mmCIF file of C-alpha atoms and ligand atoms in Angstrom:
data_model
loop_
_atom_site.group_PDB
_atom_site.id
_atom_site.type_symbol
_atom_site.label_atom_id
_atom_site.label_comp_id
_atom_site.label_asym_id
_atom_site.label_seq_id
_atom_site.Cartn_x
_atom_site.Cartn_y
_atom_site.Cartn_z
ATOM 1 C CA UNK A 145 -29.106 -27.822 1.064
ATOM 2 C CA UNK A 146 -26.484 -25.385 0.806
ATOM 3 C CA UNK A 147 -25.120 -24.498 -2.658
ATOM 4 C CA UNK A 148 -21.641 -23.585 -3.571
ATOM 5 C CA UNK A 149 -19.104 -23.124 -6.417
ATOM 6 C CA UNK A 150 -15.876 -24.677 -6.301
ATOM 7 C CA UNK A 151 -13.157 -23.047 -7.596
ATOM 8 C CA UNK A 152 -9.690 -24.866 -7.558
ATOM 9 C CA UNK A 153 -6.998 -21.380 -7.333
ATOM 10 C CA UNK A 154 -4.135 -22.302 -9.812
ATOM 11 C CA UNK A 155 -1.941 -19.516 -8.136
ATOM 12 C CA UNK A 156 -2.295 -17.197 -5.142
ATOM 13 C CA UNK A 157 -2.682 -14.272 -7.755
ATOM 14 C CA UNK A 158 -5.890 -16.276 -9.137
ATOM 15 C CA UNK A 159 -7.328 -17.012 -5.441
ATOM 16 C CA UNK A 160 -6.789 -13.380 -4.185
ATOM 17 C CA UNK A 161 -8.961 -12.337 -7.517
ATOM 18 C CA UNK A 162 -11.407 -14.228 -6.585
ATOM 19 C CA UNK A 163 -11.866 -12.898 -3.065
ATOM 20 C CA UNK A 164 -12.164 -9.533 -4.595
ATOM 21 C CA UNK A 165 -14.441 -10.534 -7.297
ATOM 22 C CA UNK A 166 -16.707 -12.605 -6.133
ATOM 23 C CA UNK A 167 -19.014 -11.893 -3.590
ATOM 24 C CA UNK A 168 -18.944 -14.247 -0.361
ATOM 25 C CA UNK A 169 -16.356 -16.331 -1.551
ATOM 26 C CA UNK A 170 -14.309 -17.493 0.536
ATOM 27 C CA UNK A 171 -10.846 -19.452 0.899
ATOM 28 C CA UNK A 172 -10.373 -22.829 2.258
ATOM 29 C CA UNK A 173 -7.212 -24.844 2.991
ATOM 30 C CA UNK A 174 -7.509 -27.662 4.566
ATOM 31 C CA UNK A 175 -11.341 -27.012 5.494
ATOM 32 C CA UNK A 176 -11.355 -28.277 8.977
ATOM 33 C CA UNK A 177 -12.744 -25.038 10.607
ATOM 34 C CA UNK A 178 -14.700 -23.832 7.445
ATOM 35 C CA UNK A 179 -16.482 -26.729 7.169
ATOM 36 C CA UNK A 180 -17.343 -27.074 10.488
ATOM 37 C CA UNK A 181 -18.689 -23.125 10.050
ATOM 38 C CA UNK A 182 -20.803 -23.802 7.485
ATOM 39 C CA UNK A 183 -22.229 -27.022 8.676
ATOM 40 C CA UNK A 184 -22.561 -24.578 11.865
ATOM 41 C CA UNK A 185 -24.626 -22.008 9.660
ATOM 42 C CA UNK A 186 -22.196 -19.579 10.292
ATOM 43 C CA UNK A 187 -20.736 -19.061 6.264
ATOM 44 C CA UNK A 188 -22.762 -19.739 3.771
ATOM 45 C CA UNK A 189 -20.294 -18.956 0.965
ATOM 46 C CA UNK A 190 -20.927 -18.506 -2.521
ATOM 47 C CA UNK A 191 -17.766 -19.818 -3.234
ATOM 48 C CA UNK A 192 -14.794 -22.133 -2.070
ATOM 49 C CA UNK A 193 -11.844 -21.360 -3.214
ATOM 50 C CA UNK A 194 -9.083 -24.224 -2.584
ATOM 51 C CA UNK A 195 -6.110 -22.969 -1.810
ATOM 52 C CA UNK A 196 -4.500 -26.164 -1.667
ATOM 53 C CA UNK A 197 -4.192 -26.977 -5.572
ATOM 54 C CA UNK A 198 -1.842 -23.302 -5.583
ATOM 55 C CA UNK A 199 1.822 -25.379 -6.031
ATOM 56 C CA UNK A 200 4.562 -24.454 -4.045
ATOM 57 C CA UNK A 201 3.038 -23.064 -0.753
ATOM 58 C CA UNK A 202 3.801 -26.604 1.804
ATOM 59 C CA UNK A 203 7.540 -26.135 2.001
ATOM 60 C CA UNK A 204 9.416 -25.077 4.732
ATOM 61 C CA UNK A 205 12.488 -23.412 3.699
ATOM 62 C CA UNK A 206 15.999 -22.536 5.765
ATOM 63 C CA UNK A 207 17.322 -18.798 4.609
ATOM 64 C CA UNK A 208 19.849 -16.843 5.652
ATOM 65 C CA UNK A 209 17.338 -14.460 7.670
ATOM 66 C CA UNK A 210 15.819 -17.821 9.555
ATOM 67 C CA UNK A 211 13.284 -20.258 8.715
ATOM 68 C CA UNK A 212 9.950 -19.415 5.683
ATOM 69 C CA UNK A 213 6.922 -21.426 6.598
ATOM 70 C CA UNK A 214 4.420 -22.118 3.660
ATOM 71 C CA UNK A 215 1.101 -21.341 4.787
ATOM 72 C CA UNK A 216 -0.274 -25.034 3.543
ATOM 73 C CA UNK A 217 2.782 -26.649 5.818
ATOM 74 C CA UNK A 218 0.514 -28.752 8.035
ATOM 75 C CA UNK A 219 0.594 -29.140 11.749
ATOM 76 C CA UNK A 220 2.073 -32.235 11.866
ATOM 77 C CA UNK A 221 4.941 -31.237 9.350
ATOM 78 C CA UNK A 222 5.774 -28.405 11.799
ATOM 79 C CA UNK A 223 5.956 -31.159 14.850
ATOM 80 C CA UNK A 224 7.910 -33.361 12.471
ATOM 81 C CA UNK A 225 10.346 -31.082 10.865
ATOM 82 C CA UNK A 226 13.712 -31.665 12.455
ATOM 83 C CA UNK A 227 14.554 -28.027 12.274
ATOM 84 C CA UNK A 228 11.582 -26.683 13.154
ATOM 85 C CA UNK A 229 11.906 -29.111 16.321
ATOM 86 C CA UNK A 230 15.959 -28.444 16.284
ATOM 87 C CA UNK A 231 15.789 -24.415 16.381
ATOM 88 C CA UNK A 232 12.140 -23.125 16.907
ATOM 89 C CA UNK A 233 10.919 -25.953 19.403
ATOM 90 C CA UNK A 234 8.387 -23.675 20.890
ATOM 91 C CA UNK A 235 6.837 -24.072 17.388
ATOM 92 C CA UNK A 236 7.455 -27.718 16.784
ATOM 93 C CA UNK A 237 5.718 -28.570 20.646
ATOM 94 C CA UNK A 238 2.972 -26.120 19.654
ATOM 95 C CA UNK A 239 1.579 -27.561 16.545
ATOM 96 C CA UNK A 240 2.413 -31.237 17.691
ATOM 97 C CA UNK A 241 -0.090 -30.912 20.715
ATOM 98 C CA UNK A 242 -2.563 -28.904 18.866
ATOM 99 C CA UNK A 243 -5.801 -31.564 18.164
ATOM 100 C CA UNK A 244 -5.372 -35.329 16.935
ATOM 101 C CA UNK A 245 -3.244 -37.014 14.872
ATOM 102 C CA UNK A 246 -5.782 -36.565 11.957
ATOM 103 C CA UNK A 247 -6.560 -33.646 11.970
ATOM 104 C CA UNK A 248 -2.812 -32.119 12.676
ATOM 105 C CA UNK A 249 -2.247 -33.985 9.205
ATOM 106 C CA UNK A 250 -4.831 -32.090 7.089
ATOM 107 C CA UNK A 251 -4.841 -28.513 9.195
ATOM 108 C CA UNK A 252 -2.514 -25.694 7.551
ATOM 109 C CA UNK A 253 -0.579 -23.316 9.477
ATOM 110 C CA UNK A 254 -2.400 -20.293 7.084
ATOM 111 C CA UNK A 255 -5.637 -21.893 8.059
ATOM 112 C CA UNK A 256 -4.930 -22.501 11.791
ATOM 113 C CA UNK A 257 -4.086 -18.806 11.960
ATOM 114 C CA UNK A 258 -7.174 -17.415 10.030
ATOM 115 C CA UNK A 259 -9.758 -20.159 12.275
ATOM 116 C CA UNK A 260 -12.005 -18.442 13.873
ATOM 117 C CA UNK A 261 -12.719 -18.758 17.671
ATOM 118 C CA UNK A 262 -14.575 -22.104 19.586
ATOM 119 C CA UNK A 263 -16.625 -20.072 21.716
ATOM 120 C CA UNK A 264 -20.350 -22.355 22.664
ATOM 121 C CA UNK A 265 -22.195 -19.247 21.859
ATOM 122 C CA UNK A 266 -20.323 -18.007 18.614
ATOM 123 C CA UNK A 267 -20.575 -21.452 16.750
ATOM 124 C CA UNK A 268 -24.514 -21.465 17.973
ATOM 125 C CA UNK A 269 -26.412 -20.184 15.202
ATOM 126 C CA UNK A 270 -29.083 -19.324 17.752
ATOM 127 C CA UNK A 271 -26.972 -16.922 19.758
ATOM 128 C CA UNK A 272 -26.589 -13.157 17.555
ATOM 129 C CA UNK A 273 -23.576 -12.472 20.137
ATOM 130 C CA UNK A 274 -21.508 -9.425 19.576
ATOM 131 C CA UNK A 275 -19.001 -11.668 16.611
ATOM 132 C CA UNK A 276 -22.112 -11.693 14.667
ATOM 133 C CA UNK A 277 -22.911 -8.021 15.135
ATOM 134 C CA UNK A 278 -25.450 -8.436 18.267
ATOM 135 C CA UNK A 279 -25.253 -6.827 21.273
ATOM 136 C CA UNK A 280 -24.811 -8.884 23.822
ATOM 137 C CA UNK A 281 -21.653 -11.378 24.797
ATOM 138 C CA UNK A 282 -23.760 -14.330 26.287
ATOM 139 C CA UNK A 283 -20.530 -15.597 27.962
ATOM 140 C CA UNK A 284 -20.664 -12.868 30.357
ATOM 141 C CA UNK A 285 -23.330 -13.816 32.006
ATOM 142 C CA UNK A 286 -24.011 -17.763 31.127
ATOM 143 C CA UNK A 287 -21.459 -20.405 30.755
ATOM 144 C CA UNK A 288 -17.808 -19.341 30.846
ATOM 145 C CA UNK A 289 -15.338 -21.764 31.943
ATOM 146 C CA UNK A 290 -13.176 -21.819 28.955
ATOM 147 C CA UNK A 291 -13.461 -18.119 28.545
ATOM 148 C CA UNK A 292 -11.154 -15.187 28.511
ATOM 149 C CA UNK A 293 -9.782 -14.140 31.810
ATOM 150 C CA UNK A 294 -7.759 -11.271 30.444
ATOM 151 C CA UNK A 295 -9.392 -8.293 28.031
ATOM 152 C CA UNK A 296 -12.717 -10.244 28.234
ATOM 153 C CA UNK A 297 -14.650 -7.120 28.246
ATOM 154 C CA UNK A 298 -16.528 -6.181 24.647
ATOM 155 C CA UNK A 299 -16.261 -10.278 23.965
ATOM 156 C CA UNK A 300 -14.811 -13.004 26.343
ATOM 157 C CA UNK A 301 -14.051 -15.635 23.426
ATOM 158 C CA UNK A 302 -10.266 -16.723 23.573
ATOM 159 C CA UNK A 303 -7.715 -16.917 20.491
ATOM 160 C CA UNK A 304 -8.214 -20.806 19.452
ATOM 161 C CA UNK A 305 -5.048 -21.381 17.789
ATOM 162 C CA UNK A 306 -2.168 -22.779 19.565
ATOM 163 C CA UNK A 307 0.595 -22.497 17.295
ATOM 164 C CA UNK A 308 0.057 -18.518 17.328
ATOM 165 C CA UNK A 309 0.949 -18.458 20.937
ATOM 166 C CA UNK A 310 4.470 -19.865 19.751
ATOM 167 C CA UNK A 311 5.082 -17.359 16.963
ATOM 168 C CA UNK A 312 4.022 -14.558 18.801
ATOM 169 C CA UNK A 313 6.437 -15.992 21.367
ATOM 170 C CA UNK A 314 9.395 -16.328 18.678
ATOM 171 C CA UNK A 315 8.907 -12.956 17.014
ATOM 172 C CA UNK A 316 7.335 -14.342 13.939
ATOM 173 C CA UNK A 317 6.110 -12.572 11.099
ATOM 174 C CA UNK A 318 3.961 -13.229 8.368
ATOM 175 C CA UNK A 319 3.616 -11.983 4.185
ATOM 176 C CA UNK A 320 0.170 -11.129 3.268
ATOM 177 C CA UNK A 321 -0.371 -11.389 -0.543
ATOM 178 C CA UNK A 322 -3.348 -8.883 -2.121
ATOM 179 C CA UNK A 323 -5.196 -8.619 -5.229
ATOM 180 C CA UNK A 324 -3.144 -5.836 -5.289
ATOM 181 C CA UNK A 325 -0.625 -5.687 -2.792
ATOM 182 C CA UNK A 326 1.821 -7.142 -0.378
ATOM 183 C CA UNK A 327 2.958 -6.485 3.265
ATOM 184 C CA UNK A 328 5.009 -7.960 5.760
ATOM 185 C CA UNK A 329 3.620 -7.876 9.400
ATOM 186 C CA UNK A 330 4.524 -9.282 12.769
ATOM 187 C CA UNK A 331 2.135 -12.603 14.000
ATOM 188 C CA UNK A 332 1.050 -10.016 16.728
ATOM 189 C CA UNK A 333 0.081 -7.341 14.405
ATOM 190 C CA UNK A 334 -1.657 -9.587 12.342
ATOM 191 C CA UNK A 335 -4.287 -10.426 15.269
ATOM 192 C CA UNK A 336 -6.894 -7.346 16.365
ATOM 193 C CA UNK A 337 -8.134 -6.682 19.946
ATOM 194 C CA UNK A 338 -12.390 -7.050 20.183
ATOM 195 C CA UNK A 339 -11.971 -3.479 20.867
ATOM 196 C CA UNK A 340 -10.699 -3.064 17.343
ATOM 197 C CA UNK A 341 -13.282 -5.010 15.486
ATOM 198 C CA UNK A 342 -15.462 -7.277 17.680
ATOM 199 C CA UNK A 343 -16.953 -9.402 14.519
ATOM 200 C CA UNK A 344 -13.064 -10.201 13.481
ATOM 201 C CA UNK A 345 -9.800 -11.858 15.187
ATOM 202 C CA UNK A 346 -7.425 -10.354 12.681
ATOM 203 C CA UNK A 347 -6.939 -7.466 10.202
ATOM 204 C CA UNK A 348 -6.236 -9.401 6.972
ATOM 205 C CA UNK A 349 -8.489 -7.738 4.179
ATOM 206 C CA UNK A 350 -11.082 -9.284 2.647
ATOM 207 C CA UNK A 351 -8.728 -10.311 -0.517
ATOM 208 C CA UNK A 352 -5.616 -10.946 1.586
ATOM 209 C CA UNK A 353 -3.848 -14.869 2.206
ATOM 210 C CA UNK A 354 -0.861 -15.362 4.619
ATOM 211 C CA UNK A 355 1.351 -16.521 1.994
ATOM 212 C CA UNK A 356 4.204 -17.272 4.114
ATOM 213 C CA UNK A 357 5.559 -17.151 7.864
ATOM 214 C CA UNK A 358 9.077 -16.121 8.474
ATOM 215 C CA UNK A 359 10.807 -17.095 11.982
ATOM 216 C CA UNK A 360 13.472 -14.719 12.963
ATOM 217 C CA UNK A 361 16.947 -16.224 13.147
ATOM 218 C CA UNK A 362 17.837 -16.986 16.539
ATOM 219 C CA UNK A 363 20.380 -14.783 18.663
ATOM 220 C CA UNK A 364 22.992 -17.318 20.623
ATOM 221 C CA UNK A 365 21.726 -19.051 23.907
ATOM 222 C CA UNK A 366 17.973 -18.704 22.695
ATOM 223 C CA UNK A 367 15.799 -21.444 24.438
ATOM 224 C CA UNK A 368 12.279 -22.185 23.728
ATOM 225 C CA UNK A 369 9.668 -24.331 25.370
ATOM 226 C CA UNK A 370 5.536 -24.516 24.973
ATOM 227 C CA UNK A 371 3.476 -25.608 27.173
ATOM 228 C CA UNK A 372 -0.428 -26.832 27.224
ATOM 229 C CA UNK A 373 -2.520 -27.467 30.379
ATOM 230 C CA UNK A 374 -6.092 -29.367 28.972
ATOM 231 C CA UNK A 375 -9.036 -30.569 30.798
ATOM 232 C CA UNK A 376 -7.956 -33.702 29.341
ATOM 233 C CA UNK A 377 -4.436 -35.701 27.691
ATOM 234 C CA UNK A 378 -5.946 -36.991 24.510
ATOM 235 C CA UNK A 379 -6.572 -34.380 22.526
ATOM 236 C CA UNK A 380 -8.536 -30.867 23.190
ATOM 237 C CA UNK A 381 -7.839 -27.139 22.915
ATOM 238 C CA UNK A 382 -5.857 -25.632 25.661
ATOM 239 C CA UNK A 383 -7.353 -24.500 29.122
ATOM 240 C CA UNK A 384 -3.953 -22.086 29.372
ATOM 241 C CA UNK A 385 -0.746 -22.483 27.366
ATOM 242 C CA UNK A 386 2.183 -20.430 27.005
ATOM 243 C CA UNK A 387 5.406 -20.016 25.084
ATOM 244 C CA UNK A 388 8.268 -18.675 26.697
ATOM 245 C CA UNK A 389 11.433 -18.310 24.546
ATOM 246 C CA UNK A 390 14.731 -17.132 26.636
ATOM 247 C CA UNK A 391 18.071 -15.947 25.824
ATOM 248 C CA UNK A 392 20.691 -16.886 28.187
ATOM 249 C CA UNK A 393 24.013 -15.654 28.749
ATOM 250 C CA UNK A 394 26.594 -16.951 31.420
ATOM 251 C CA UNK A 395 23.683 -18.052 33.553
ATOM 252 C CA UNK A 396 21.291 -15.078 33.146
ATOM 253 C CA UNK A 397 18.553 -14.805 31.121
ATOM 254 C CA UNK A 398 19.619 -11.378 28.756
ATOM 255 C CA UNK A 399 16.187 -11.464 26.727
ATOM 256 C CA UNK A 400 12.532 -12.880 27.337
ATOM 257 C CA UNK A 401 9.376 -13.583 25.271
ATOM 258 C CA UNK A 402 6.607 -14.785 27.305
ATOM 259 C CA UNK A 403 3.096 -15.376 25.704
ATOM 260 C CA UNK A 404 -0.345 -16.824 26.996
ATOM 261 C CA UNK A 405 -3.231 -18.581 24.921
ATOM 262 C CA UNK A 406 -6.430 -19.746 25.842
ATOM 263 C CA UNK A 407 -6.682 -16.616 28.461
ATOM 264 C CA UNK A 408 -7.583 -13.729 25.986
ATOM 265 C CA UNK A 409 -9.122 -12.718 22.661
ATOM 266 C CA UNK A 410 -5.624 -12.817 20.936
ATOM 267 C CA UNK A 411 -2.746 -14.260 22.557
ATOM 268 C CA UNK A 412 -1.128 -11.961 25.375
ATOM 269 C CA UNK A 413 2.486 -11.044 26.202
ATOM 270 C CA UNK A 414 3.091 -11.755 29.817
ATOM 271 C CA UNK A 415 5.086 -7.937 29.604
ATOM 272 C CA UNK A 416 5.932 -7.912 33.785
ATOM 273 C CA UNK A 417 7.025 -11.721 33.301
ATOM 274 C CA UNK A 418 9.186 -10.783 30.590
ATOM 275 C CA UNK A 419 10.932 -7.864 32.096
ATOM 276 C CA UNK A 420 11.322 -8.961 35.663
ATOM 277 C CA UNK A 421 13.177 -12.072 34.012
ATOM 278 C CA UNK A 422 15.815 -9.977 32.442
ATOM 279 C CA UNK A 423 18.863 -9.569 34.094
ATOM 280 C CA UNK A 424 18.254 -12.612 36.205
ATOM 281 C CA UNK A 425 19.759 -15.622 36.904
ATOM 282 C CA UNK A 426 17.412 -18.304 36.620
ATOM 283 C CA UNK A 427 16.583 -20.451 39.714
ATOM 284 C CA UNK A 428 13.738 -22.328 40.604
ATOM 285 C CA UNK A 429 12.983 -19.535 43.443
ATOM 286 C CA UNK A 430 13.055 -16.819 40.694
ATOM 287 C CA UNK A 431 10.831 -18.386 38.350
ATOM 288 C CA UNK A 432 7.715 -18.974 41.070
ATOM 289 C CA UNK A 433 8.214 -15.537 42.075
ATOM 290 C CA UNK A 434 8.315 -13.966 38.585
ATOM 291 C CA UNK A 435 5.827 -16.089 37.544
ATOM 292 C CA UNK A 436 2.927 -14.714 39.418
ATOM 293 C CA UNK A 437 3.146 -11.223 37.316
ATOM 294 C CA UNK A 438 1.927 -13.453 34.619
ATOM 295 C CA UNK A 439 -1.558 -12.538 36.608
ATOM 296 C CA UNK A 440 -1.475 -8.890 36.453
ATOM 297 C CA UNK A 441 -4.450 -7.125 35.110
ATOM 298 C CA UNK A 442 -6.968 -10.468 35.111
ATOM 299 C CA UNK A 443 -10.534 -10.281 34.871
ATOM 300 C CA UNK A 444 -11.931 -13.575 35.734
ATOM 301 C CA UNK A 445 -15.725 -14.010 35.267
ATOM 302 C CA UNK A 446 -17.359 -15.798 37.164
ATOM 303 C CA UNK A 447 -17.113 -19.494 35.893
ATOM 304 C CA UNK A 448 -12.996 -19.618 35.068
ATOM 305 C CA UNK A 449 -11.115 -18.360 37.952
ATOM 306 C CA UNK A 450 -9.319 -20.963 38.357
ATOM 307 C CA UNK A 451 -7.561 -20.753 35.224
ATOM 308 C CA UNK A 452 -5.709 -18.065 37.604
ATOM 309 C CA UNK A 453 -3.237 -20.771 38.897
ATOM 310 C CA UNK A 454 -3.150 -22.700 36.090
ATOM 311 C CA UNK A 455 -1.514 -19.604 34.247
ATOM 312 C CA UNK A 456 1.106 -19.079 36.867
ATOM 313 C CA UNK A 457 1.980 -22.408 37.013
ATOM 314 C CA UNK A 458 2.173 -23.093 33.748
ATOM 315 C CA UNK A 459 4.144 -19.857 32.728
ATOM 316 C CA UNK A 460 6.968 -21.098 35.664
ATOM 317 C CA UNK A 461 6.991 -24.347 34.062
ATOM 318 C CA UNK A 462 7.678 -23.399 30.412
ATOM 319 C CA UNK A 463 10.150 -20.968 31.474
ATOM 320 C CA UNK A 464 11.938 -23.567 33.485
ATOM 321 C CA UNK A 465 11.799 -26.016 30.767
ATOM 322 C CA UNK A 466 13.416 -22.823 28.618
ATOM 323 C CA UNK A 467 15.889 -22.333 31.129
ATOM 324 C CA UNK A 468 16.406 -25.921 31.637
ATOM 325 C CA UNK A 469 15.343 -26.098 35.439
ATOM 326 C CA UNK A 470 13.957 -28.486 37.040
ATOM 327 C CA UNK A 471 10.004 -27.474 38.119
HETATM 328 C C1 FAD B 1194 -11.336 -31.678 17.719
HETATM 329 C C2 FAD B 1194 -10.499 -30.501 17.333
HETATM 330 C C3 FAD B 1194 -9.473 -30.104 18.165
HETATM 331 C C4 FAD B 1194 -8.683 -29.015 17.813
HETATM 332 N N1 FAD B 1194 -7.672 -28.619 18.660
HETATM 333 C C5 FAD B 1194 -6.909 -27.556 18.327
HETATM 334 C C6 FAD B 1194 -5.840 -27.116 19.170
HETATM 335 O O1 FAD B 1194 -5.565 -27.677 20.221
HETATM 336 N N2 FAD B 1194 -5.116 -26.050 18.764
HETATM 337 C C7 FAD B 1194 -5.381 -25.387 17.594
HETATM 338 O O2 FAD B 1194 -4.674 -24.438 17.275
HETATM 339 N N3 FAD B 1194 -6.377 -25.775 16.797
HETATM 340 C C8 FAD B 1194 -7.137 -26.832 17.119
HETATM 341 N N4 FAD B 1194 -8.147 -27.222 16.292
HETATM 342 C C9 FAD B 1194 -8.460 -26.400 15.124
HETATM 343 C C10 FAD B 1194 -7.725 -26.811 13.882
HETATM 344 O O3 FAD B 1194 -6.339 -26.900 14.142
HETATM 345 C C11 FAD B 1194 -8.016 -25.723 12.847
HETATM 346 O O4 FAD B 1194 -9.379 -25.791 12.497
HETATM 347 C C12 FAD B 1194 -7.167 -25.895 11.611
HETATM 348 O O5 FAD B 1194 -5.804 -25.659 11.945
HETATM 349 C C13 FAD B 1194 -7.562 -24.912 10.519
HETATM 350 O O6 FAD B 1194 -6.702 -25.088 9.429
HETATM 351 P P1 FAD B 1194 -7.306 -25.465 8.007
HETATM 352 O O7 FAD B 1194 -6.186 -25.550 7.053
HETATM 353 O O8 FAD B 1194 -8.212 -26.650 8.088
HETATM 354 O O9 FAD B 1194 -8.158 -24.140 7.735
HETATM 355 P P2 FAD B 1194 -9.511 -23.937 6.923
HETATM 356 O O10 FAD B 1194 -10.642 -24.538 7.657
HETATM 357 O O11 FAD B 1194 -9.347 -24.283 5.500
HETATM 358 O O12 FAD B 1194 -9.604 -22.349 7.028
HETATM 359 C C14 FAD B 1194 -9.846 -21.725 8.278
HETATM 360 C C15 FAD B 1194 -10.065 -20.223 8.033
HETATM 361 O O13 FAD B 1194 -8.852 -19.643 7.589
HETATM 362 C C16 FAD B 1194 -9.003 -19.049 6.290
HETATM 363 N N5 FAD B 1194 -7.740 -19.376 5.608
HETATM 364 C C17 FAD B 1194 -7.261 -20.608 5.312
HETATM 365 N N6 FAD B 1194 -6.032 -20.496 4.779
HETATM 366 C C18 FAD B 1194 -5.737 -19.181 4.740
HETATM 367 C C19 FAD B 1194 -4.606 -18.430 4.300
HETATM 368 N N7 FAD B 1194 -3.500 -19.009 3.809
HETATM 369 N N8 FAD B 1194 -4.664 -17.076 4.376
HETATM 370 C C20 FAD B 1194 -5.754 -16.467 4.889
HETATM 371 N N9 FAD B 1194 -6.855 -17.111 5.340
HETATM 372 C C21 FAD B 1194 -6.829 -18.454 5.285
HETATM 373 C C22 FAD B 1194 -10.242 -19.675 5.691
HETATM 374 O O14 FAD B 1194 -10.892 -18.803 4.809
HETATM 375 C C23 FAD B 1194 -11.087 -19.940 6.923
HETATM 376 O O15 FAD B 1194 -11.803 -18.779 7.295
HETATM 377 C C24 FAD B 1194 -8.927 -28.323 16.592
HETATM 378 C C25 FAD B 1194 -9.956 -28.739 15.745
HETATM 379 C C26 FAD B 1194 -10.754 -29.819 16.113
HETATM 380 C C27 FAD B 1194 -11.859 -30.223 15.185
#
């Protein structure tokens, strides 16, 4: 049997403490993906540390600069917050297609962020892949539908969370709170390239908790849609999905954010999509064409090429629904 403490954090001062302190602690929030870890045999923490009994980190505040996210504000508070769903409806969609009802109502947005990735091999104890300092990336050669198609080469795992692919989209950032410090990032930053450190998905330290999320205020004419394509409607992660968020001015899109989950180790900014939309007027002609830069620089293996038109027609179809054109 696997032995623990428990530790219930009073404040996030106390929790970070205790990441510092104590050796192979670790933080939980709503537990879905660390408990599935450990009964994985991937963590076998010393320590839990619950971050939920820390007061005052599930709100979800307006301010002047735009919208702060706790980082306990569960998935299905972000689908069912009016502004969220008003203003930031890339966001809202996101989080309120992410998994079942359930489990939308117990995951956090901190924890969602910080999961770690689905990948057969990586939550197989019996595979030492590359995450878990091996040498090998099994997906490359064995079983890799649901696998990276883009920057798949040191590890071919993709980003599981969905909502990221909206706040990368929206220019989010998030506050990281230390034992001893505090910084302010972008969402983007906050994820790190296999390249960068193969056994991680993002660069918070080992004593660090996203403490809050901060959506930019939105310029006028901004227009956001997310989109998931599944291997199937109930619930399930994303084969593709993308977030496109589009400022319009007298029928021409002035500004465009176009990002891709599911096809890459962290999400990816569709960069050709984005600029050949600027400048244009929006039409259902324009968005096909533009649409198939969204497949520059793909590596498909050899199990998930075609997620290649899945991408392209999902990125037309969540920029039309930003633009407000039919698809
Ligand atoms: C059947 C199923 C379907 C799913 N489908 C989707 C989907 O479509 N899209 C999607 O995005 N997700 C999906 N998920 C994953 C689920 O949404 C995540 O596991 C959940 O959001 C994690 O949040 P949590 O609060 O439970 O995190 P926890 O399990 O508590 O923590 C996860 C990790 O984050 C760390 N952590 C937690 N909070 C913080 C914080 N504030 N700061 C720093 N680190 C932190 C923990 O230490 C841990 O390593 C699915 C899960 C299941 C079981």
């Amino acid at each position: 049997m696997l032995r623990f403490q428990w530790s219930n954090a009073r404040t996030v001062a106390d929790a970070a403490a205790q990441l510092r302190t104590v050796p192979d602690a670790m933080l939980k929030a709503g537990g879905i993906d660390l408990l599935d870890r450990m009964k994985e045999g991937l963590e076998r923490p010393s320590r839990i540390v619950n971050l939920l009994t820390v007061p005052d980190l599930a709100a979800i505040r307006e301010e002047k600069e735009g919208l702060r996210i706790g980082p306990l504000v569960t998935l299905a508070q972000l689908d069912q917050s009016a502004v969220v769903r008003a203003k930031w409806t890339a966001l809202a969609d996101a989080a309120g297609h992410a998994a079942t009802p359930q489990i939308r109502n117990v995951a956090t947005i901190g924890g969602n962020l910080a999961q770690r990735p689905r990948c057969w091999y990586f939550r197989n104890e019996e595979f030492h892949c590359k995450k878990k300092g091996g040498t090998t990336c099994f997906a490359h050669d064995g079983e890799n539908q649901l696998h990276a198609i883009f920057g798949n080469a040191t590890c071919a795992a993709v980003h599981p969370s969905t909502p990221a692919t909206a706040l990368v989209a929206l220019g989010a950032r998030v506050t990281l709170t230390g034992s001893t410090s505090e910084r302010t990032i972008s969402v983007e930053e906050l994820f790190a390239s296999p390249e960068r450190d193969v056994m991680r998905e993002n660069i918070l330290a080992p004593d660090e908790i996203i403490t809050a999320i901060h959506l930019p205020p939105l310029a006028a004419g901004t227009r956001s849609a997310y989109l998931k394509q599944g291997a199937k409607e109930s619930f399930d992660w994303p084969i593709v999905d993308v977030a496109a968020v589009l400022v319009l001015r007298d029928g021409r899109c002035t500004s465009a954010s176009v990002v891709l989950g599911a096809v890459a180790p962290i999400p990816r900014r569709a960069e050709a999509v984005e600029e050949r939309l600027v400048g244009k007027a929006l039409t259902r002609a324009t968005i096909e064409a533009v649409a198939l830069s969204a497949l520059d620089g793909a590596t498909p293996l050899a199990h998930n090429k075609y997620k290649l038109p899945i991408v392209k027609a999902v990125v037309a179809r969540a920029i039309a629904a930003a633009a407000g054109v039919a698809s």
